[in-house]
Short mmCIF file of C-alpha atoms and ligand atoms in Angstrom, two decimals:
data_model
loop_
_atom_site.label_atom_id
_atom_site.label_comp_id
_atom_site.label_asym_id
_atom_site.label_seq_id
_atom_site.Cartn_x
_atom_site.Cartn_y
_atom_site.Cartn_z
CA MET A 1 95.16 122.48 93.01
CA GLY A 2 92.11 123.44 95.06
CA SER A 3 92.70 124.97 98.43
CA TYR A 4 89.77 125.76 100.73
CA LYS A 5 90.22 127.32 104.12
CA ASP A 6 87.28 125.41 105.52
CA LEU A 7 84.25 123.36 104.54
CA ARG A 8 82.28 126.61 104.02
CA GLU A 9 84.61 127.66 101.19
CA PHE A 10 84.27 124.21 99.60
CA VAL A 11 80.47 124.53 99.76
CA ALA A 12 80.63 128.02 98.24
CA MET A 13 82.59 126.56 95.36
CA LEU A 14 79.99 123.79 94.90
CA LYS A 15 77.30 126.49 94.80
CA ASP A 16 79.25 128.34 92.02
CA GLN A 17 79.45 125.05 90.13
CA GLY A 18 75.67 124.39 90.44
CA GLN A 19 76.22 121.42 92.80
CA PHE A 20 74.56 122.81 95.90
CA GLN A 21 71.04 123.62 97.05
CA GLU A 22 69.48 125.17 100.12
CA ILE A 23 66.44 123.21 101.44
CA ASP A 24 63.93 125.18 103.48
CA VAL A 25 61.21 122.54 103.42
CA PRO A 26 60.84 121.16 106.99
CA LEU A 27 62.41 117.74 107.36
CA ASN A 28 62.16 115.56 110.42
CA ALA A 29 65.37 114.36 112.08
CA ALA A 30 63.79 112.65 115.10
CA ARG A 31 64.63 109.02 115.84
CA GLU A 32 61.13 107.75 115.22
CA THR A 33 61.11 109.12 111.64
CA ASN A 34 63.18 107.99 108.68
CA GLU A 35 63.38 111.16 106.58
CA LEU A 36 67.11 111.72 106.71
CA GLN A 37 67.94 108.15 105.67
CA THR A 38 65.29 108.44 102.97
CA LEU A 39 66.78 111.70 101.76
CA MET A 40 70.22 110.03 101.68
CA ARG A 41 68.80 107.15 99.57
CA TYR A 42 67.12 109.54 97.18
CA VAL A 43 70.01 111.98 96.60
CA CYS A 44 72.72 109.35 96.43
CA ASP A 45 70.77 107.16 93.99
CA GLN A 46 70.40 110.19 91.68
CA ASP A 47 73.98 111.50 92.13
CA GLY A 48 72.22 114.56 93.58
CA PRO A 49 73.70 117.87 94.80
CA ALA A 50 75.09 118.88 98.17
CA LEU A 51 72.32 120.31 100.35
CA MET A 52 72.01 122.63 103.31
CA LEU A 53 69.04 121.56 105.46
CA ASN A 54 67.83 124.83 107.01
CA ASN A 55 64.60 123.67 108.54
CA LEU A 56 65.07 120.47 110.51
CA GLU A 57 62.35 119.42 112.95
CA GLY A 58 62.74 116.94 115.82
CA TYR A 59 66.22 118.39 116.27
CA ASN A 60 67.83 119.64 119.44
CA THR A 61 69.68 122.60 117.85
CA PRO A 62 67.26 124.16 115.33
CA GLY A 63 69.45 127.21 114.82
CA ILE A 64 72.29 125.14 113.37
CA PRO A 65 71.94 124.41 109.62
CA MET A 66 73.06 120.96 108.49
CA LEU A 67 75.21 120.24 105.51
CA PHE A 68 74.18 117.02 103.70
CA ASN A 69 75.79 115.02 100.89
CA PRO A 70 78.78 117.28 100.11
CA PHE A 71 80.96 114.39 98.87
CA GLY A 72 78.22 112.27 97.31
CA THR A 73 79.87 111.66 93.91
CA ARG A 74 83.35 110.73 92.72
CA GLU A 75 83.50 114.10 90.95
CA ARG A 76 82.75 116.08 94.10
CA THR A 77 85.25 114.10 96.10
CA SER A 78 87.85 114.95 93.41
CA MET A 79 86.84 118.59 93.72
CA ALA A 80 88.02 118.44 97.34
CA MET A 81 91.48 118.39 95.73
CA GLY A 82 90.54 120.96 93.07
CA MET A 83 90.25 118.29 90.38
CA ARG A 84 87.46 116.54 88.53
CA ASP A 85 88.66 113.31 87.03
CA PRO A 86 88.66 110.40 89.55
CA LEU A 87 91.73 108.66 88.09
CA GLU A 88 93.83 111.82 87.89
CA THR A 89 92.80 112.67 91.46
CA LYS A 90 93.72 109.27 92.96
CA LEU A 91 97.08 109.27 91.03
CA GLU A 92 97.88 112.64 92.59
CA HIS A 93 96.69 111.54 96.00
CA ALA A 94 98.93 108.40 95.63
CA ARG A 95 101.94 110.37 94.34
CA LEU A 96 101.76 112.83 97.25
CA MET A 97 101.70 110.04 99.79
CA THR A 98 105.37 109.45 99.13
CA ALA A 99 106.44 112.91 97.82
CA LYS A 100 107.46 114.08 101.24
CA ASP A 101 109.21 117.16 99.90
CA GLU A 102 105.78 118.47 98.91
CA TRP A 103 104.29 118.01 102.38
CA HIS A 104 103.82 121.28 104.37
CA ALA A 105 104.23 121.57 108.13
CA PRO A 106 101.07 123.15 109.47
CA LYS A 107 100.91 126.89 110.29
CA ILE A 108 99.97 127.64 113.88
CA LEU A 109 97.55 130.55 114.36
CA SER A 110 97.07 132.52 117.53
CA ARG A 111 93.90 131.98 119.52
CA ASP A 112 92.33 135.23 118.34
CA GLN A 113 92.88 134.33 114.66
CA ALA A 114 90.99 131.04 115.01
CA PRO A 115 87.27 131.08 114.24
CA CYS A 116 86.79 127.79 116.13
CA LYS A 117 87.49 129.71 119.39
CA GLU A 118 84.72 132.29 119.01
CA VAL A 119 82.51 130.68 121.64
CA VAL A 120 83.85 128.80 124.69
CA ILE A 121 81.91 126.29 126.80
CA GLU A 122 83.76 125.41 129.95
CA GLU A 123 83.57 122.08 131.67
CA LYS A 124 80.93 123.06 134.24
CA ASP A 125 78.60 124.35 131.49
CA ILE A 126 78.88 121.40 129.10
CA ASP A 127 75.54 119.87 128.12
CA MET A 128 75.83 118.37 124.70
CA ARG A 129 72.07 117.76 124.64
CA LYS A 130 71.68 121.52 124.00
CA GLN A 131 75.03 122.33 122.41
CA ILE A 132 75.82 119.59 119.89
CA PRO A 133 73.40 118.62 117.06
CA HIS A 134 71.78 115.21 117.41
CA VAL A 135 70.10 113.76 114.35
CA TRP A 136 68.84 110.23 113.67
CA PHE A 137 69.09 108.14 110.57
CA GLY A 138 67.00 105.08 110.02
CA LYS A 139 66.59 102.82 113.09
CA GLU A 140 69.86 103.79 114.75
CA GLN A 141 69.48 103.74 118.55
CA PRO A 142 72.07 106.41 119.32
CA SER A 143 72.80 109.43 117.11
CA PHE A 144 76.29 109.85 115.75
CA ILE A 145 78.86 112.60 115.25
CA THR A 146 80.04 111.70 111.73
CA ASN A 147 81.77 114.88 110.65
CA ALA A 148 84.74 114.83 112.98
CA ILE A 149 88.41 114.26 112.65
CA THR A 150 90.24 113.23 115.81
CA VAL A 151 93.72 114.38 116.77
CA SER A 152 95.74 112.41 119.32
CA HIS A 153 99.38 111.68 120.05
CA ASP A 154 101.25 108.44 120.66
CA PRO A 155 101.59 108.36 124.45
CA GLU A 156 105.15 106.99 124.15
CA THR A 157 106.67 108.85 121.18
CA GLY A 158 104.41 111.90 120.96
CA GLU A 159 103.80 111.30 117.22
CA ARG A 160 100.55 112.77 115.98
CA ASN A 161 97.70 110.86 114.37
CA VAL A 162 94.67 112.38 112.68
CA GLY A 163 91.80 110.06 111.73
CA TRP A 164 88.14 110.25 110.76
CA TYR A 165 86.09 108.12 113.18
CA ARG A 166 82.46 108.20 114.24
CA TYR A 167 81.32 108.98 117.78
CA ILE A 168 78.17 107.80 119.53
CA GLN A 169 76.10 110.29 121.47
CA PHE A 170 73.88 109.36 124.36
CA MET A 171 71.08 111.94 124.42
CA ASP A 172 67.82 110.03 124.02
CA ALA A 173 69.87 106.98 122.93
CA GLU A 174 68.25 103.57 123.49
CA HIS A 175 70.49 101.12 125.33
CA PRO A 176 70.85 97.86 123.41
CA THR A 177 70.12 95.66 126.49
CA GLY A 178 67.33 97.82 127.82
CA GLU A 179 69.29 99.67 130.48
CA SER A 180 69.56 103.41 130.40
CA TYR A 181 72.41 105.88 130.01
CA THR A 182 72.95 108.31 132.88
CA GLU A 183 72.35 112.03 132.70
CA GLU A 184 76.09 112.61 133.02
CA GLN A 185 76.65 110.35 129.99
CA GLU A 186 74.01 112.14 127.98
CA ARG A 187 75.56 115.49 128.96
CA ARG A 188 79.22 114.90 128.17
CA TRP A 189 80.14 111.40 127.25
CA LEU A 190 80.66 109.89 123.82
CA ALA A 191 81.64 106.37 122.77
CA ALA A 192 84.38 106.14 120.17
CA PHE A 193 83.50 103.90 117.20
CA PHE A 194 86.99 102.42 116.91
CA TRP A 195 88.41 99.09 117.88
CA TRP A 196 91.43 99.38 120.14
CA ASN A 197 91.84 95.88 121.57
CA PRO A 198 92.99 94.39 119.24
CA VAL A 199 93.80 97.59 117.38
CA ALA A 200 92.17 98.30 113.99
CA SER A 201 93.27 101.88 113.49
CA HIS A 202 96.09 104.16 114.47
CA ILE A 203 94.11 105.80 117.21
CA GLY A 204 93.38 102.23 118.41
CA LEU A 205 97.13 101.87 118.95
CA HIS A 206 97.27 105.13 120.90
CA VAL A 207 94.38 104.00 123.11
CA SER A 208 95.93 100.62 123.60
CA LYS A 209 99.32 102.10 124.58
CA ALA A 210 97.66 104.57 127.00
CA HIS A 211 95.71 101.73 128.54
CA LYS A 212 98.90 99.76 129.11
CA MET A 213 100.45 102.85 130.74
CA GLY A 214 97.45 103.13 132.97
CA LYS A 215 96.28 106.55 131.81
CA PRO A 216 93.51 107.98 129.59
CA LEU A 217 94.25 109.18 126.08
CA GLU A 218 93.89 112.87 125.46
CA LEU A 219 92.12 113.68 122.19
CA ALA A 220 90.55 116.56 120.30
CA ILE A 221 87.59 116.14 117.99
CA ALA A 222 87.20 118.80 115.25
CA CYS A 223 83.99 118.98 113.29
CA ASN A 224 83.48 120.26 109.73
CA VAL A 225 87.05 120.98 108.51
CA ASP A 226 88.78 121.83 105.29
CA PRO A 227 88.03 118.96 102.81
CA ALA A 228 91.79 118.29 102.30
CA ILE A 229 91.99 117.59 106.06
CA HIS A 230 88.97 115.30 105.87
CA LEU A 231 90.62 113.45 102.94
CA ALA A 232 93.95 113.12 104.71
CA SER A 233 92.26 111.94 107.88
CA GLY A 234 90.58 109.14 105.94
CA THR A 235 93.99 108.09 104.51
CA GLY A 236 95.98 105.28 106.08
CA LEU A 237 99.43 106.89 106.08
CA ASN A 238 102.26 104.93 107.65
CA TYR A 239 102.08 105.00 111.44
CA GLY A 240 103.73 108.16 112.73
CA GLU A 241 103.34 110.19 109.54
CA ASP A 242 101.47 113.46 110.04
CA GLU A 243 98.10 113.68 108.26
CA PHE A 244 98.12 117.51 108.67
CA ALA A 245 101.43 117.77 106.74
CA TYR A 246 100.01 115.46 104.09
CA ALA A 247 96.78 117.57 103.92
CA GLY A 248 99.12 120.51 103.21
CA ALA A 249 100.45 118.57 100.21
CA LEU A 250 96.90 117.90 98.97
CA LYS A 251 96.16 121.67 99.28
CA GLY A 252 99.49 122.90 98.01
CA GLU A 253 99.91 125.06 101.20
CA PRO A 254 99.99 124.53 104.97
CA VAL A 255 96.81 123.85 106.90
CA GLU A 256 96.11 126.31 109.74
CA LEU A 257 95.94 124.96 113.25
CA VAL A 258 95.46 126.40 116.71
CA LYS A 259 96.30 124.96 120.12
CA CYS A 260 93.53 123.44 122.21
CA ASP A 261 92.54 125.33 125.36
CA THR A 262 92.94 122.43 127.78
CA LEU A 263 95.19 119.97 125.94
CA ASP A 264 98.63 120.01 124.30
CA ILE A 265 97.01 119.20 120.94
CA GLU A 266 96.61 121.36 117.83
CA VAL A 267 93.36 121.35 115.79
CA PRO A 268 92.15 122.92 112.54
CA ALA A 269 91.57 126.62 113.32
CA HIS A 270 88.64 126.91 110.96
CA ALA A 271 86.63 123.97 112.30
CA GLU A 272 83.02 124.58 113.29
CA PHE A 273 83.27 122.85 116.65
CA VAL A 274 86.21 121.49 118.71
CA LEU A 275 85.55 119.05 121.56
CA GLU A 276 88.47 118.47 123.93
CA GLY A 277 88.48 115.40 126.09
CA LYS A 278 89.94 112.08 127.12
CA CYS A 279 89.35 108.47 126.12
CA TYR A 280 88.98 105.97 129.03
CA PRO A 281 89.40 102.55 127.48
CA GLU A 282 88.59 100.70 130.70
CA GLU A 283 85.15 102.25 130.60
CA GLN A 284 83.57 100.26 127.81
CA MET A 285 80.16 101.43 126.64
CA LEU A 286 77.59 99.02 125.29
CA THR A 287 75.89 100.64 122.30
CA GLY A 288 73.75 99.70 119.32
CA ARG A 289 72.02 99.40 116.92
CA HIS A 290 74.31 101.27 114.51
CA SER A 291 73.91 101.40 110.76
CA ASN A 292 77.15 100.42 109.04
CA PRO A 293 78.73 100.88 105.61
CA VAL A 294 78.02 97.28 104.61
CA GLY A 295 74.31 98.22 104.58
CA TYR A 296 73.28 96.32 107.78
CA TYR A 297 72.58 97.30 111.37
CA ASP A 298 74.73 95.74 114.06
CA VAL A 299 72.84 94.95 117.25
CA ILE A 300 75.31 95.55 120.01
CA ASN A 301 78.93 96.70 120.22
CA GLN A 302 81.36 97.72 122.93
CA PHE A 303 83.42 100.85 122.51
CA PRO A 304 85.68 102.95 124.79
CA CYS A 305 84.17 105.99 126.48
CA VAL A 306 85.30 109.56 125.79
CA ARG A 307 84.55 112.31 128.29
CA ILE A 308 84.40 115.85 126.95
CA ASP A 309 85.95 118.50 129.22
CA HIS A 310 85.84 121.62 127.06
CA ILE A 311 84.08 122.79 123.88
CA THR A 312 84.74 125.72 121.58
CA HIS A 313 82.81 126.63 118.43
CA ARG A 314 82.11 129.34 115.89
CA LYS A 315 79.56 132.08 116.55
CA ASP A 316 77.05 130.78 113.97
CA PRO A 317 78.16 127.22 113.60
CA GLN A 318 77.13 124.76 110.95
CA TRP A 319 76.92 120.99 111.19
CA TYR A 320 77.60 118.22 108.67
CA ALA A 321 75.93 114.82 109.06
CA THR A 322 76.34 111.73 106.95
CA MET A 323 75.39 108.12 107.46
CA GLU A 324 76.28 104.57 106.53
CA MET A 325 73.62 102.30 104.97
CA VAL A 326 73.23 100.23 101.78
CA PRO A 327 75.70 101.93 99.46
CA PRO A 328 75.98 104.34 97.76
CA PHE A 329 75.84 106.99 100.50
CA ASP A 330 77.39 110.42 100.79
CA HIS A 331 80.84 109.66 102.14
CA ASN A 332 81.53 106.44 100.22
CA TYR A 333 83.82 108.24 97.85
CA ILE A 334 85.73 110.39 100.33
CA ALA A 335 86.36 107.17 102.31
CA LEU A 336 87.32 105.14 99.20
CA LEU A 337 89.47 107.59 97.28
CA PRO A 338 92.12 107.36 100.08
CA VAL A 339 92.00 103.53 99.90
CA GLU A 340 92.41 103.64 96.12
CA GLY A 341 95.31 106.05 96.64
CA GLU A 342 96.91 103.82 99.24
CA VAL A 343 96.76 100.76 96.98
CA LEU A 344 97.95 102.69 93.91
CA ALA A 345 100.85 104.22 95.85
CA ASP A 346 101.90 100.71 96.78
CA LEU A 347 101.30 98.90 93.45
CA LYS A 348 102.42 101.54 90.92
CA PRO A 349 106.16 101.51 91.61
CA LYS A 350 106.41 97.71 91.50
CA ILE A 351 103.75 96.94 88.88
CA PRO A 352 103.76 99.81 86.34
CA GLU A 353 101.12 97.97 84.25
CA VAL A 354 98.51 98.97 86.92
CA ILE A 355 96.42 101.85 85.46
CA ASP A 356 93.65 102.22 87.95
CA VAL A 357 92.41 100.82 91.27
CA VAL A 358 88.63 101.21 91.73
CA VAL A 359 87.14 100.41 95.08
CA THR A 360 83.36 100.23 94.65
CA PRO A 361 80.97 101.57 97.30
CA ASN A 362 80.51 97.94 98.43
CA MET A 363 84.30 97.66 98.74
CA GLY A 364 84.88 95.41 95.77
CA TYR A 365 88.31 96.02 94.24
CA ILE A 366 88.74 96.25 90.48
CA ILE A 367 92.26 96.61 89.13
CA GLN A 368 92.69 97.81 85.56
CA LEU A 369 95.91 96.96 83.71
CA SER A 370 97.46 98.62 80.69
CA VAL A 371 98.22 95.23 79.12
CA ASP A 372 96.35 92.00 78.46
CA GLY A 373 96.72 88.66 76.68
CA ALA A 374 100.12 88.17 75.00
CA ASP A 375 101.28 91.60 76.20
CA LYS A 376 101.20 90.57 79.89
CA PRO A 377 104.75 90.44 81.19
CA HIS A 378 104.53 86.85 82.38
CA VAL A 379 102.28 83.84 82.80
CA GLU A 380 99.62 84.20 85.51
CA PHE A 381 100.26 87.93 85.78
CA GLY A 382 96.64 88.60 86.79
CA LYS A 383 97.06 86.32 89.81
CA TYR A 384 100.26 88.06 90.83
CA VAL A 385 98.32 91.36 90.86
CA ILE A 386 95.61 89.83 93.06
CA HIS A 387 98.21 88.75 95.61
CA ALA A 388 99.84 92.17 95.41
CA VAL A 389 96.55 93.85 96.35
CA TRP A 390 96.04 91.55 99.36
CA GLY A 391 99.65 92.31 100.44
CA SER A 392 99.54 96.04 99.78
CA ALA A 393 100.01 98.80 102.34
CA GLY A 394 97.16 100.56 104.22
CA ARG A 395 94.51 99.33 106.58
CA TRP A 396 91.93 98.03 104.13
CA ALA A 397 93.28 96.19 101.04
CA ARG A 398 94.28 93.16 103.14
CA THR A 399 90.56 92.77 103.84
CA ALA A 400 89.55 92.95 100.15
CA LYS A 401 87.02 90.17 99.85
CA TRP A 402 86.62 90.42 96.12
CA VAL A 403 89.35 91.53 93.76
CA THR A 404 88.93 91.45 90.01
CA VAL A 405 91.81 92.16 87.57
CA VAL A 406 90.83 93.41 84.09
CA GLY A 407 92.56 94.56 80.95
CA PRO A 408 92.59 98.01 79.38
CA ASP A 409 89.46 97.60 77.31
CA VAL A 410 87.30 97.07 80.43
CA ASP A 411 85.80 100.09 82.19
CA PRO A 412 86.47 99.57 85.93
CA TYR A 413 83.80 102.08 86.95
CA ASP A 414 81.14 100.22 85.00
CA LEU A 415 80.13 96.92 86.63
CA LYS A 416 78.39 95.85 83.34
CA SER A 417 81.76 96.01 81.65
CA VAL A 418 83.48 94.15 84.52
CA GLU A 419 80.82 91.47 84.40
CA TRP A 420 81.40 91.10 80.64
CA ALA A 421 85.04 90.44 81.22
CA VAL A 422 84.29 87.89 83.94
CA MET A 423 81.75 86.08 81.74
CA THR A 424 84.00 85.94 78.68
CA ARG A 425 87.53 85.61 80.09
CA VAL A 426 87.18 83.58 83.25
CA GLN A 427 86.97 79.87 83.98
CA PRO A 428 85.89 79.84 87.63
CA TYR A 429 88.16 77.05 88.88
CA SER A 430 91.36 77.90 87.02
CA ASP A 431 91.16 81.73 87.04
CA THR A 432 90.27 82.47 90.63
CA ILE A 433 92.15 82.30 93.90
CA ILE A 434 90.29 81.53 97.12
CA ASN A 435 92.15 82.58 100.22
CA LYS A 436 90.63 81.04 103.32
CA SER A 437 92.69 82.92 105.91
CA ALA A 438 92.31 86.66 105.67
CA GLN A 439 91.54 89.43 108.04
CA ALA A 440 87.85 90.35 107.76
CA MET A 441 86.53 93.79 107.01
CA VAL A 442 85.47 94.33 110.59
CA LEU A 443 81.81 95.07 109.78
CA ASP A 444 81.28 92.20 107.32
CA VAL A 445 78.10 90.45 108.51
CA SER A 446 78.88 87.23 106.59
CA ALA A 447 82.16 86.51 108.47
CA PRO A 448 82.54 84.80 111.80
CA ARG A 449 82.52 87.24 114.72
CA SER A 450 84.53 87.62 117.84
CA GLU A 451 82.70 89.18 120.80
CA GLN A 452 85.08 92.03 121.27
CA PHE A 453 86.10 92.87 117.75
CA GLY A 454 83.26 92.15 115.32
CA ALA A 455 84.04 90.17 112.20
CA PHE A 456 87.41 88.58 112.47
CA ASN A 457 88.53 86.04 109.92
CA SER A 458 87.35 86.15 106.33
CA GLU A 459 87.66 84.27 103.05
CA GLN A 460 88.58 86.14 99.91
CA ILE A 461 88.19 85.62 96.19
CA GLY A 462 90.44 87.01 93.47
CA ILE A 463 89.23 86.79 89.90
CA ASP A 464 91.75 87.02 87.09
CA ALA A 465 89.63 88.43 84.28
CA THR A 466 92.54 89.03 81.95
CA ILE A 467 92.74 87.21 78.61
CA LYS A 468 94.49 83.88 79.13
CA ILE A 469 97.25 84.13 76.62
CA PRO A 470 99.68 82.40 77.02
CA GLU A 471 98.10 80.40 79.84
CA ARG A 472 95.41 78.71 77.77
CA PHE A 473 95.28 80.16 74.24
CA LYS A 474 97.59 81.32 71.50
CA GLU A 475 95.02 83.87 70.28
CA TYR A 476 91.61 85.12 71.43
CA ALA A 477 88.34 85.92 69.60
CA PRO A 478 88.21 89.54 68.40
CA VAL A 479 85.88 91.87 70.37
CA SER A 480 82.77 93.09 68.56
CA ASN A 481 81.96 96.64 69.69
CA ALA A 482 81.99 100.30 68.66
CA THR A 483 84.68 102.44 70.31
CA PRO A 484 83.79 105.30 72.71
CA GLU A 485 85.30 107.72 70.15
CA GLU A 486 83.00 106.33 67.42
CA VAL A 487 79.98 106.67 69.74
CA ALA A 488 80.93 110.25 70.61
CA ALA A 489 81.33 111.18 66.94
CA LEU A 490 78.01 109.73 65.99
CA ARG A 491 76.31 111.41 68.93
CA GLU A 492 77.68 114.71 67.71
CA LYS A 493 76.42 114.00 64.19
CA LEU A 494 72.90 113.28 65.54
CA LYS A 495 72.79 116.34 67.86
CA GLY A 496 69.36 117.95 67.77
CA VAL A 497 67.86 114.82 66.24
CA LEU A 498 68.63 112.17 68.83
CA ASP A 499 69.47 113.81 72.18
CA PHE A 500 69.47 111.67 75.29
C1 FMN B 1 82.85 109.50 107.34
C2 FMN B 1 83.86 108.43 107.74
C3 FMN B 1 83.61 107.77 108.94
C4 FMN B 1 84.55 106.81 109.35
N1 FMN B 1 84.30 106.20 110.52
C5 FMN B 1 85.18 105.28 111.03
C6 FMN B 1 84.95 104.74 112.32
O1 FMN B 1 83.97 105.01 112.94
N2 FMN B 1 85.90 103.88 112.80
C7 FMN B 1 86.99 103.56 112.09
O2 FMN B 1 87.82 102.77 112.62
N3 FMN B 1 87.26 104.06 110.85
C8 FMN B 1 86.38 104.93 110.32
N4 FMN B 1 86.57 105.46 109.07
C9 FMN B 1 87.77 105.08 108.29
C10 FMN B 1 89.01 105.77 108.78
O3 FMN B 1 88.87 107.16 108.74
C11 FMN B 1 90.26 105.40 107.93
O4 FMN B 1 90.49 104.04 107.97
C12 FMN B 1 91.49 106.17 108.34
O5 FMN B 1 92.56 105.78 107.53
C13 FMN B 1 91.83 105.89 109.78
O6 FMN B 1 92.96 106.63 110.17
P1 FMN B 1 94.24 105.91 110.78
O7 FMN B 1 94.78 105.03 109.69
O8 FMN B 1 95.14 107.03 111.13
O9 FMN B 1 93.76 105.15 111.97
C14 FMN B 1 85.70 106.47 108.56
C15 FMN B 1 85.88 107.17 107.40
C16 FMN B 1 85.00 108.15 106.95
C17 FMN B 1 85.28 108.88 105.68
#
């Protein structure tokens, strides 16, 4: 199992594996340019390497190099757990979600052992316009912090939550209705890109409870952390379960934390930056346009304000920036592997015929079974699996708009193969389920919207692309194809003659 103290060690490993490149060519990160989004398009379409952008222009902190595209492939996301194969990785991720005896309580370091404390910026000196990198992607009106995990505690029970959420920064941000943000807001305010009323995440529940209790929510934002912590923060564990202890299971050893200077919250000791502050839900900030993972901009949104009271960082800090746009983009896979793990952890124990759950970068769900046709355990088994996905644990699968169930001879990572199964095994009326009353994926632009929450209610389609024995046929036409083993053997035979 891979264990990296911090994101730097992960990047050093990528370098050793030939999956990392330093870029000294000047690139422009200013809002009026589109070079970073263009770079994201280019490298993600080519399954390109992780990059360190050393020479950004139009950038408020030119001394801070910017990590780009570290998780841009399924393989690199697996490497965050010291593995390579996506299915093996997600099975291990899923297994560890319930193997509580393999979770490790975090180790607490003293202040002087923690690199994230090397430089301290006290409240009176905070000016994020000079201290925190601001980069723009595409036509986004504010710039985002996208590299940060947030630690907060349930204001009633004290239980910890760690989640990966974006934050909106106000330096040079355009206001969506033409007003302007104040200097104080540019200096030390953020808006938290999470919905809290109604809640759509565990931190949303913390904010909501704090609001009812009439107090702000204390939170700590840690930037660029150990990839196991990033992965755990993107995982929807059961409410109250500790993502740091689960990250310890993903690493095979405890993660190292240190206490915040101004809050009773512990954060990853090897983070590059730690921002300590409070969320004030009654102070709603209007922000927009933001570019979202569905590949569209929203125009205007309303999020709770966060005021930063204290900052610490490393001496020569680094930054990591990613963005959401038409998929695929860098963090698709580190966001989707946890969802695949959540669904597998739920389905596997009750439906052992489930081999793999693949969530595509567009958030289509493909479920591969080990059986098909007459070997299915009962009539309409494919439809049972569709319902099980919609009813499975975690935050996202209930919003799965498109679920396709396939047999073992279909490659769930290859949409050509999935399409072949749909075209040759599905009758659209009989083999699909349309559910008209589902929770929407909150950023789905095709679903009806509520003012406060974004997309609200959605319809869903489940496609049973298994072979319809016994439902419709006694036997099915035999498949005409060469096996992958036959192709590999012939490729070997033609080596040096036909290499492509
Ligand atoms: C790079 C990245 C950015 C994310 N940004 C957000 C966000 O802004 N808001 C949000 O609600 N979820 C976001 N997510 C998804 C959450 O991290 C994920 O649903 C996680 O399980 C939430 O933790 P929780 O279940 O403890 O609330 C993001 C995920 C990744 C990988």
